[in-house]
mmCIF file of C-alpha atoms in Angstrom:
data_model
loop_
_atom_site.group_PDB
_atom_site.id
_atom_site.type_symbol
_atom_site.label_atom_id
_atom_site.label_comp_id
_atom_site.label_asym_id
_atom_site.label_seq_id
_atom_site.Cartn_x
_atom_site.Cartn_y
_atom_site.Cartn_z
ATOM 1 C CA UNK A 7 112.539 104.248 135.834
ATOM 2 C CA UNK A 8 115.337 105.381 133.595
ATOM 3 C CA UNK A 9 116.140 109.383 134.822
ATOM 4 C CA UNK A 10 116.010 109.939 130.952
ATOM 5 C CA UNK A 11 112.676 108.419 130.536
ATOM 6 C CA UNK A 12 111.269 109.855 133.576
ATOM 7 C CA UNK A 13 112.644 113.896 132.853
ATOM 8 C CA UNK A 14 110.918 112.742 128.855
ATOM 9 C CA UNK A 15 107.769 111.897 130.746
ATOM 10 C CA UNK A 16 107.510 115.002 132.744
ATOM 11 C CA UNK A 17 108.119 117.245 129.737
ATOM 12 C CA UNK A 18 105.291 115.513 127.819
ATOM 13 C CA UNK A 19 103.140 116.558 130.712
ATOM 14 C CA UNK A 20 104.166 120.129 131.583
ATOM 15 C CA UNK A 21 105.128 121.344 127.737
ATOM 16 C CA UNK A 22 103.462 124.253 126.509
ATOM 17 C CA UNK A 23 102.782 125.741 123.109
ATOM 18 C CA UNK A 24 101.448 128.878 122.645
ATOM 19 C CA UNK A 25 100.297 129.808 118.512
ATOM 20 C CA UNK A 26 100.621 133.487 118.470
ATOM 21 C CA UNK A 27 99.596 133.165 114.176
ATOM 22 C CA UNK A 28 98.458 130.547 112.163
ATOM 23 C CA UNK A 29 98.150 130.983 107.719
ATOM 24 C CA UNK A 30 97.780 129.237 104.868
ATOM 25 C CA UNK A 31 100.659 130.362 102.702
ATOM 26 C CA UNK A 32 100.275 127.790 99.576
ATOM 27 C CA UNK A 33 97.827 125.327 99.147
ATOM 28 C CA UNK A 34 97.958 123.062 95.599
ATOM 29 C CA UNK A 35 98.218 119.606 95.853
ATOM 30 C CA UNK A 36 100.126 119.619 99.259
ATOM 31 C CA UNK A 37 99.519 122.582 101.717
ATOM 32 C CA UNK A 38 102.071 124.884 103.319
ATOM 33 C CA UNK A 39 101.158 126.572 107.065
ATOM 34 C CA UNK A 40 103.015 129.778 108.099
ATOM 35 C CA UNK A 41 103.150 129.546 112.193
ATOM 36 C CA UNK A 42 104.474 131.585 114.678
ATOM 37 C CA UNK A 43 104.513 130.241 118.335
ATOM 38 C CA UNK A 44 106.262 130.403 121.762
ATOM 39 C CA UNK A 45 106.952 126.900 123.782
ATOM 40 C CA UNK A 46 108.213 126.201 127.277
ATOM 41 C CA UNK A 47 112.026 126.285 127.846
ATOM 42 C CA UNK A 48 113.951 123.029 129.882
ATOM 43 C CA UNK A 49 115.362 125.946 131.834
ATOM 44 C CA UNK A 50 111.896 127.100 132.466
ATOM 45 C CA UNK A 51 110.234 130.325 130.984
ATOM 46 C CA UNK A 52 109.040 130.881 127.474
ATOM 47 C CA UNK A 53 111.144 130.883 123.891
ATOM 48 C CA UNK A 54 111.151 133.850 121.802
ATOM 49 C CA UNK A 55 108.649 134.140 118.696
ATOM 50 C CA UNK A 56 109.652 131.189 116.633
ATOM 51 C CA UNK A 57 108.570 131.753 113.063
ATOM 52 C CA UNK A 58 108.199 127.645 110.949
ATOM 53 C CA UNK A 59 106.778 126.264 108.063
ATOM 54 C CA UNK A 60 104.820 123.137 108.253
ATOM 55 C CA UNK A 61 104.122 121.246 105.043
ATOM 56 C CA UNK A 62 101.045 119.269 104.923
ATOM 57 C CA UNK A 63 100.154 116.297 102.957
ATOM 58 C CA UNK A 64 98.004 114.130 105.357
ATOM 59 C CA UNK A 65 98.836 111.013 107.117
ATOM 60 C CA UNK A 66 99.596 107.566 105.247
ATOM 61 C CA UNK A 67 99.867 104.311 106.209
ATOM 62 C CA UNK A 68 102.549 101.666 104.345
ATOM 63 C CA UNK A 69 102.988 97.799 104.664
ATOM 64 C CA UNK A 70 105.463 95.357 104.039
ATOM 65 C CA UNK A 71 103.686 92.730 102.012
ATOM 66 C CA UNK A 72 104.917 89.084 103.746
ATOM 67 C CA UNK A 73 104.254 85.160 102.784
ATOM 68 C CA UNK A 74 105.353 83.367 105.489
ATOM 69 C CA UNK A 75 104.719 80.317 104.232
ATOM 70 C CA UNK A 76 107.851 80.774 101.689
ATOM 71 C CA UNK A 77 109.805 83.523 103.326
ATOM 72 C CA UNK A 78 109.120 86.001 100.538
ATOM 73 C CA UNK A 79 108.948 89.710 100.684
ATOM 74 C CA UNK A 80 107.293 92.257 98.110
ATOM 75 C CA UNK A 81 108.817 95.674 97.688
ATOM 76 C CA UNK A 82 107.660 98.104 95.055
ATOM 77 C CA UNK A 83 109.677 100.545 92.392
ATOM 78 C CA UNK A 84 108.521 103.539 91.171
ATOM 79 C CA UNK A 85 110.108 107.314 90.872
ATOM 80 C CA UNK A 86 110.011 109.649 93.391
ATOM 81 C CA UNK A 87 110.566 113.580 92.236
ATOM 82 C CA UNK A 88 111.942 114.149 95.755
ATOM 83 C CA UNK A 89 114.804 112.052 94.844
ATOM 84 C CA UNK A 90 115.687 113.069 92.065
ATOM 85 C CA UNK A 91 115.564 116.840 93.217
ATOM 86 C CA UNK A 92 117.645 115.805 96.509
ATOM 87 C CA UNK A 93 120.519 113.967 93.021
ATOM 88 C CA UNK A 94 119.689 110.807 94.134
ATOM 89 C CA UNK A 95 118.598 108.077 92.197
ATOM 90 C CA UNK A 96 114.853 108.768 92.350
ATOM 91 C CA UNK A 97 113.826 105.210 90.807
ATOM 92 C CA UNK A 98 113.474 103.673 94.888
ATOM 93 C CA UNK A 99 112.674 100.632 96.607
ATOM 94 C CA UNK A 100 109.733 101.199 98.739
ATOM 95 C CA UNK A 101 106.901 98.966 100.822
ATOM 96 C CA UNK A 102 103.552 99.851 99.288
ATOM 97 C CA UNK A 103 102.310 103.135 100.779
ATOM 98 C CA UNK A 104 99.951 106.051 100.022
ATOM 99 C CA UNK A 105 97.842 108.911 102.197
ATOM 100 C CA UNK A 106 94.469 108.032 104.283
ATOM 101 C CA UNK A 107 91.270 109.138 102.666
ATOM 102 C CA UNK A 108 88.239 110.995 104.617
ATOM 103 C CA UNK A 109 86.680 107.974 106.363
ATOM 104 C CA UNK A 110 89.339 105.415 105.885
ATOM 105 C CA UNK A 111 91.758 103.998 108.447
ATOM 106 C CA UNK A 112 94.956 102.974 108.372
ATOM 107 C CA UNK A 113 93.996 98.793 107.755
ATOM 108 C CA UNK A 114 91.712 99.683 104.973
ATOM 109 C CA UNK A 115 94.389 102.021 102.865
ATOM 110 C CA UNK A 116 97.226 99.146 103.519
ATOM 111 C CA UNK A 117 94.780 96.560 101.825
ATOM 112 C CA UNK A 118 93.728 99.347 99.005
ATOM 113 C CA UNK A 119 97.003 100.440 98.156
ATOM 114 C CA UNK A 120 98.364 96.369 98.214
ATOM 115 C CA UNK A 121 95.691 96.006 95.336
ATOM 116 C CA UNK A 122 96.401 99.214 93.591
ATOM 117 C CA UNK A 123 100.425 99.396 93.653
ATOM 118 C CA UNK A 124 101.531 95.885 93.817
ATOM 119 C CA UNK A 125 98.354 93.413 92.862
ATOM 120 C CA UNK A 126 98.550 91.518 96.048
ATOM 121 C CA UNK A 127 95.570 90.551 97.880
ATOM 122 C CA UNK A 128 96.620 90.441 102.024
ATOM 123 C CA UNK A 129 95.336 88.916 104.486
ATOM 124 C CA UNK A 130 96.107 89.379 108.231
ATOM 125 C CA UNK A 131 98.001 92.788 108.968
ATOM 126 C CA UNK A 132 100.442 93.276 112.242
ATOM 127 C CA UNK A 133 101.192 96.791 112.969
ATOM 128 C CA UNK A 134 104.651 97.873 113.497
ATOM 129 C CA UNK A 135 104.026 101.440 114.548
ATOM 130 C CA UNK A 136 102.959 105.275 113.751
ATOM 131 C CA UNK A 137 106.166 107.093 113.052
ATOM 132 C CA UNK A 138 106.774 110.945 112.006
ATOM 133 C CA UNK A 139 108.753 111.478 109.093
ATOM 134 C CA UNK A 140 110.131 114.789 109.121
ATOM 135 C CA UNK A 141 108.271 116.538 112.575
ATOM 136 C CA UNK A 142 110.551 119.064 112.237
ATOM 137 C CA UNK A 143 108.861 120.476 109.376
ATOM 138 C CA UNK A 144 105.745 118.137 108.481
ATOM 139 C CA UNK A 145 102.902 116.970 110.413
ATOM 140 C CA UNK A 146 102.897 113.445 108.638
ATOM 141 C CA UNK A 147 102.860 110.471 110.080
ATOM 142 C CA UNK A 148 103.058 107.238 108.812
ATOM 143 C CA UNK A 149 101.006 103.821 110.254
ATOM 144 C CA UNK A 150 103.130 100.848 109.545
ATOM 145 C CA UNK A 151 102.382 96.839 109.238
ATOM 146 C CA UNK A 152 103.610 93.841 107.963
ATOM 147 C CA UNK A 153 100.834 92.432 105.805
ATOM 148 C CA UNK A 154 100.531 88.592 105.263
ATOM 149 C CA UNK A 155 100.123 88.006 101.239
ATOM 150 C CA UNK A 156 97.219 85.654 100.339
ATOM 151 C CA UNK A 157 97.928 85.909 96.605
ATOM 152 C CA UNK A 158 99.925 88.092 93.550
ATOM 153 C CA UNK A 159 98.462 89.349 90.581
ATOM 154 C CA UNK A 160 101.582 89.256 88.822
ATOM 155 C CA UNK A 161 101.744 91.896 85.567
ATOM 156 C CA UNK A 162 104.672 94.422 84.429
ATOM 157 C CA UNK A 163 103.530 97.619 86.243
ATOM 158 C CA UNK A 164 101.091 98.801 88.438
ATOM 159 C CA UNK A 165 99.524 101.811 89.669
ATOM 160 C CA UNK A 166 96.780 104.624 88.677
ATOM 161 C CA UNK A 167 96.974 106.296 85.454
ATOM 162 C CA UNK A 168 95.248 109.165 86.732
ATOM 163 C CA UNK A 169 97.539 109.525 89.663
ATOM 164 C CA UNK A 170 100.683 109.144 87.429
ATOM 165 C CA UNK A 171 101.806 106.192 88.960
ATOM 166 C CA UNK A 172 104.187 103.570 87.302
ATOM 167 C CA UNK A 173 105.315 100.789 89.475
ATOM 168 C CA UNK A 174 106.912 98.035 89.346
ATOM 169 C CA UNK A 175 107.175 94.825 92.024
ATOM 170 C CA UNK A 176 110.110 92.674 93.328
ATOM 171 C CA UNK A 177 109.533 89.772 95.004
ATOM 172 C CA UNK A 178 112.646 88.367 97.093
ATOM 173 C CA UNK A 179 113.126 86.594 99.885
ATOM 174 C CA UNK A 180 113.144 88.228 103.169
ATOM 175 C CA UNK A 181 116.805 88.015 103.771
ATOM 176 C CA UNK A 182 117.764 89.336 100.146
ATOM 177 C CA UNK A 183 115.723 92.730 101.193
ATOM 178 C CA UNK A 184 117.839 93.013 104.428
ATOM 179 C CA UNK A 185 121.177 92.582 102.284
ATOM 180 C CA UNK A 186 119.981 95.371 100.145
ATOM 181 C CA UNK A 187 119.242 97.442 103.483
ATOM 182 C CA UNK A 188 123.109 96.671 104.928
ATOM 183 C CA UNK A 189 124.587 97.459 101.168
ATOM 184 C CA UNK A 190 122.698 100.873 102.120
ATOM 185 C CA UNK A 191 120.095 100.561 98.797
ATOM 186 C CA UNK A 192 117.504 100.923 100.978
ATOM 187 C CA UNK A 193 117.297 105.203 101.317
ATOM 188 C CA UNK A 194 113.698 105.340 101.667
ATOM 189 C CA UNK A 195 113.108 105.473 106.003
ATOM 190 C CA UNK A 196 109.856 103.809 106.524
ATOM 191 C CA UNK A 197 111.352 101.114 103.991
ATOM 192 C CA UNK A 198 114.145 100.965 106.301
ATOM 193 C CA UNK A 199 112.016 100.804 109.362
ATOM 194 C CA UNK A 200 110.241 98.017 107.767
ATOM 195 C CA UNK A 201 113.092 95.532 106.958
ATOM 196 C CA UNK A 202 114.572 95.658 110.109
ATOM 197 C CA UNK A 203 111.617 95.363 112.031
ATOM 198 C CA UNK A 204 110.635 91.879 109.731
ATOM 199 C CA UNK A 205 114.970 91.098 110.568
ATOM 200 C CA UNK A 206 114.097 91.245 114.147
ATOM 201 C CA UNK A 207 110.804 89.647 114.572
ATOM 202 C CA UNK A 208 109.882 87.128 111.243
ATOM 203 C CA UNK A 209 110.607 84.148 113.141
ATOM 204 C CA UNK A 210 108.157 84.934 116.079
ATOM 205 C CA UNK A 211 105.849 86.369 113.598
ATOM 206 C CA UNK A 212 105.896 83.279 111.187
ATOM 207 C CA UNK A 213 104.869 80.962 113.813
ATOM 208 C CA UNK A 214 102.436 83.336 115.328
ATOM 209 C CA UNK A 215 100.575 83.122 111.627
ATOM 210 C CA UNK A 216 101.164 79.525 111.132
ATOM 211 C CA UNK A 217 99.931 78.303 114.342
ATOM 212 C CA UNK A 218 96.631 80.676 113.561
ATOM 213 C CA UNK A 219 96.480 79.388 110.098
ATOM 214 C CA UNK A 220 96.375 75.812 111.583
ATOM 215 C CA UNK A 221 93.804 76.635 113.912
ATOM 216 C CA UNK A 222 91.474 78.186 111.583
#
């Protein structure tokens, strides 16, 4: 085993975290948690009070809508107020994405949020990963797949009024989204993530659906 690997596996068993105080300082839409805690040290030993912030909106799940019968790829548009206060273009390229509900998983919200933000039905789903976003400050996490497109309800926008949502869809082929990645117009991660997971693996993943579709 890598020395690396092996020190990372021992620290996952051994770490400790104490939480000396845990409040709510804000809660509105999101929810902001004032902690103060004490963790084990590499050199052994405890850390000093740390004092952190964790921001918490829930967990999400996103997918990278896929026909691999024609090679095609469906990203979404829409603004993002994060952007635009980080002065960056906040009009961005996304997969389709939202947060779990109470007693949904991560499949279910991928083939809800397909319907709701882009109009596309899927049909098989293959999961990519769970990733953290931003651990060092949010407990998010976000489950990602590639989800196979059985059809597209093609209109101008999409979304919930009531959520303030106004989307818009681009369908391309596969390799046109990873140009747009290496031309760096990509700036959304899990986007990012997405494309160059699909770069790597649409070939074994095409025939892995086409063989199954044959079967059926």
């Amino acid at each position: 085993m890598n020395r690396a690997l092996q020190k990372i596996g021992e620290l996952n068993e051994t770490g400790h975290v104490e939480v000396i105080e845990k409040t709510t300082a804000f809660k509105g839409y999101f929810q902001v948690d004032s902690y103060r805690f004490r963790h084990t040290l590499f050199a052994g030993g405890l850390s000093q009070v740390v004092p952190r912030e964790i921001f918490e909106r829930g967990h999400a799940a996103a997918v990278l809508p896929f026909d691999h019968k024609t090679g095609e790829i469906i990203l979404i548009e829409q603004f993002r107020p994060g952007a635009y206060a980080a002065s960056q273009d906040p009009w961005l390229l996304e997969v389709v994405a939202g947060i779990i509900e109470e007693n949904e998983n991560p499949e279910e919200l991928s083939h809800r949020e397909a319907m709701e933000e882009a109009g596309c039905t899927l049909g098989r789903l293959k999961k990519i990963g769970t990733f953290l976003m931003t651990p060092g400050g949010s407990s998010e996490t976000i489950t990602l797949f590639c989800g196979e497109i059985l059809d597209h309800k093609k209109q101008d926008s999409y979304g919930l009024d009531h959520e303030g949502e106004d989307i818009r869809t681009h369908t391309m082929k596969a390799e046109q989204g990873f140009k747009l990645m290496s031309e760096g117009k990509i700036t959304n991660a899990i986007t990012a993530i997405a494309l160059q997971w699909l770069e790597l693996n649409q070939t074994a993943l095409t025939s892995v659906w086409s063989n199954e579709t044959k079967n059926d």
